[in-house]
PDB file of C-alpha atoms in Angstrom:
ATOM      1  CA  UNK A1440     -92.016  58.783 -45.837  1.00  0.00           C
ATOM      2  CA  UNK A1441     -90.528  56.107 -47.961  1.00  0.00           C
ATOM      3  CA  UNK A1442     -93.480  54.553 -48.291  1.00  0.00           C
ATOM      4  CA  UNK A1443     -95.447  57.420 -49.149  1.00  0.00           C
ATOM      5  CA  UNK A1444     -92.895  58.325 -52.380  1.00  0.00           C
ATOM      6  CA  UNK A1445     -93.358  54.734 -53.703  1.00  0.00           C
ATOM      7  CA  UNK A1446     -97.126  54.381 -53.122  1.00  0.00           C
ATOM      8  CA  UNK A1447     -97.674  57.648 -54.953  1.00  0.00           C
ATOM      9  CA  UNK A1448     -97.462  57.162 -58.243  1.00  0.00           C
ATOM     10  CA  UNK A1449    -100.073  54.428 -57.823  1.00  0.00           C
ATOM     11  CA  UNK A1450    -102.712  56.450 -55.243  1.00  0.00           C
ATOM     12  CA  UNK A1451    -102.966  59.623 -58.060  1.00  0.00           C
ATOM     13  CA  UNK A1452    -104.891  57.329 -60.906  1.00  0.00           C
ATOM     14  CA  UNK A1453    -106.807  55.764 -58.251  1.00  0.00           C
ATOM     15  CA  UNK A1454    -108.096  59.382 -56.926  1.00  0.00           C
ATOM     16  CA  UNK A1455    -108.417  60.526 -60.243  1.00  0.00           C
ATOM     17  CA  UNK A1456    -110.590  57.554 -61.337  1.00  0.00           C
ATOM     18  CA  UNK A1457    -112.729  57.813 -57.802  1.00  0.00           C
ATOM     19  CA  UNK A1458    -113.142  61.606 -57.993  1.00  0.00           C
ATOM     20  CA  UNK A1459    -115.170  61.154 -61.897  1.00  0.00           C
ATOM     21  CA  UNK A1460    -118.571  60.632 -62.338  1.00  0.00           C
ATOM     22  CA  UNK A1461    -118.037  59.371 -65.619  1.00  0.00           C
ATOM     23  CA  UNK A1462    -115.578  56.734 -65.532  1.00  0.00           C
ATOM     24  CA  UNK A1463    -116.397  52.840 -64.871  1.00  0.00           C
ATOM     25  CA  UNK A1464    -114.724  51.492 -62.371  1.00  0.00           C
ATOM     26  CA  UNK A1465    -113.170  48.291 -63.674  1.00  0.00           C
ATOM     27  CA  UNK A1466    -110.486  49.044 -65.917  1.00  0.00           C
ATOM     28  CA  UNK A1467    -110.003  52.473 -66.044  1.00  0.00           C
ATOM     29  CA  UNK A1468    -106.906  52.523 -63.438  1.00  0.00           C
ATOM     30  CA  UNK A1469    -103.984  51.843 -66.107  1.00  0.00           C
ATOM     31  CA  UNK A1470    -105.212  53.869 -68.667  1.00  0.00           C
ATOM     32  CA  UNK A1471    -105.587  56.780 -66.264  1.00  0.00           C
ATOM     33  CA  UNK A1472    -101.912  55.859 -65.324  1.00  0.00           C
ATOM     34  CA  UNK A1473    -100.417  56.252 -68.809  1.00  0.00           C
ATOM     35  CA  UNK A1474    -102.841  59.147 -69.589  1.00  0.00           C
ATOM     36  CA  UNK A1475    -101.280  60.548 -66.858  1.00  0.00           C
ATOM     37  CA  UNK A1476     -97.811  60.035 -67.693  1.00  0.00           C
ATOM     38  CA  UNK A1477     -98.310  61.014 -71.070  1.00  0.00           C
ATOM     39  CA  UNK A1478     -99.547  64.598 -70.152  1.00  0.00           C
ATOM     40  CA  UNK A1479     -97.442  65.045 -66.997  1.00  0.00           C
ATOM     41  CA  UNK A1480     -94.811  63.313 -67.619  1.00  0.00           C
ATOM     42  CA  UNK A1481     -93.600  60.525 -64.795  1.00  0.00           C
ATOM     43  CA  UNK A1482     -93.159  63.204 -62.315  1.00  0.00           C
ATOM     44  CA  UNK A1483     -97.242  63.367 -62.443  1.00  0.00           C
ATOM     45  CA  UNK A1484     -97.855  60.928 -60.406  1.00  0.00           C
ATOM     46  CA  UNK A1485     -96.300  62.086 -57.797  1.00  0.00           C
ATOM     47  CA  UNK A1486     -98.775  64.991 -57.828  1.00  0.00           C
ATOM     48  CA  UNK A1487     -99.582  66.031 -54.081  1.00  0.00           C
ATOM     49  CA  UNK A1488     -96.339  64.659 -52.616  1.00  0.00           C
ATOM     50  CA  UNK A1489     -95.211  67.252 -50.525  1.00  0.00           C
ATOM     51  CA  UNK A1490     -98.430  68.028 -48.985  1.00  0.00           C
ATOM     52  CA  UNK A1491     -98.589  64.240 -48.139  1.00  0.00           C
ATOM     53  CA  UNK A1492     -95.259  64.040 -46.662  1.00  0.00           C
ATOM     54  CA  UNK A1493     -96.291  67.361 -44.427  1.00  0.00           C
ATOM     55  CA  UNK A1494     -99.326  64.920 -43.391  1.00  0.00           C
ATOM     56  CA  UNK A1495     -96.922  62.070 -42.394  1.00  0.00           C
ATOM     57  CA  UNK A1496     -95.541  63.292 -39.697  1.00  0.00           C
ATOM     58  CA  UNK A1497     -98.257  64.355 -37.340  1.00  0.00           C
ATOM     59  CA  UNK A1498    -100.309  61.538 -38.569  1.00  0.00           C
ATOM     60  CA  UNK A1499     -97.688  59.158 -37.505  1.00  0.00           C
ATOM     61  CA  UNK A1500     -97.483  60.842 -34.266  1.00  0.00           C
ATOM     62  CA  UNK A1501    -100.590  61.006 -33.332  1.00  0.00           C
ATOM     63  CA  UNK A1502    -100.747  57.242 -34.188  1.00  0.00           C
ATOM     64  CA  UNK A1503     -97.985  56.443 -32.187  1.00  0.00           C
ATOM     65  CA  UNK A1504     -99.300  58.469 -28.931  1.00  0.00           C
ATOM     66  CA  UNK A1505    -102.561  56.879 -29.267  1.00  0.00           C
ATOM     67  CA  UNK A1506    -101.293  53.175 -29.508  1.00  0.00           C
ATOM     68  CA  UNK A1507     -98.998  54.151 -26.193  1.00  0.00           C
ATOM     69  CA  UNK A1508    -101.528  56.055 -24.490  1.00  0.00           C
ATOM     70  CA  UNK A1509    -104.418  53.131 -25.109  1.00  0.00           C
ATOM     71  CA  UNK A1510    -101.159  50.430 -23.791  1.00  0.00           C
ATOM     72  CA  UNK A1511    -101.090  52.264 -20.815  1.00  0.00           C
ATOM     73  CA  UNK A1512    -104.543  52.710 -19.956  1.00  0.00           C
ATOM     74  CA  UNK A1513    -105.309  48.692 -20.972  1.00  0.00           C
ATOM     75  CA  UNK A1514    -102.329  48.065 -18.353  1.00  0.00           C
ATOM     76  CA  UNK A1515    -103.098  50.299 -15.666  1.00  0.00           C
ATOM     77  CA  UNK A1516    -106.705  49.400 -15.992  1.00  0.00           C
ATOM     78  CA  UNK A1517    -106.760  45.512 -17.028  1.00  0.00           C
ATOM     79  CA  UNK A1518    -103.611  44.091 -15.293  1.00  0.00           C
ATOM     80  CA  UNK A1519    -103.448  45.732 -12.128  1.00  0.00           C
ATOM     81  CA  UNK A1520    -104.649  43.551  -9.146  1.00  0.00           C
TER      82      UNK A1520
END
C-alpha cells in the first residue's frame, strides 16, 4: 500500500504518455509530470489511487497463495522419496 502511494505520482505521466498516439516517447515523461501538476495540482498524480489500493489487496493475496500453493506442490512432488 505504501508503495503504491509513493509510486503513483510517477506511474500517472507514464500512462498518460503510453496511452497517446501523438507523443514521442523519449522525453515527454517530465513535461507530462509538470503539465500535470500545473492543471491538477500535486494531488493529480495521484489520480486512480483508491481504485489501485482496492487492487492491492487481492492481488497480493492471490500472489501470496500462489507462491505457497506452488512451495507445496514443488515439496510434496520434488522432495519426497
Amino acid at each position: 500500500m505504501l508503495g503504491w502511494t509513493a509510486a503513483m505520482p510517477f506511474d500517472v505521466p507514464k500512462t498518460n504518455v503510453q496511452s497517446r498516439y501523438d507523443t514521442k516517447i523519449v522525453g515527454s515523461y517530465f513535461p507530462q509530470m509538470i503539465q500535470i501538476t500545473k492543471e491538477r495540482g500535486i494531488l493529480g498524480l495521484y489520480n486512480g489511487l483508491g481504485p489501485t489500493l482496492v487492487r492491492a489487496f487481492p492481488a497480493n493475496a492471490a500472489l501470496f497463495l500462489g507462491v505457497e500453493m506452488g512451495k507445496r506442490c514443488f515439496d510434496k512432488f520434488l522432495w519426497e522419496k
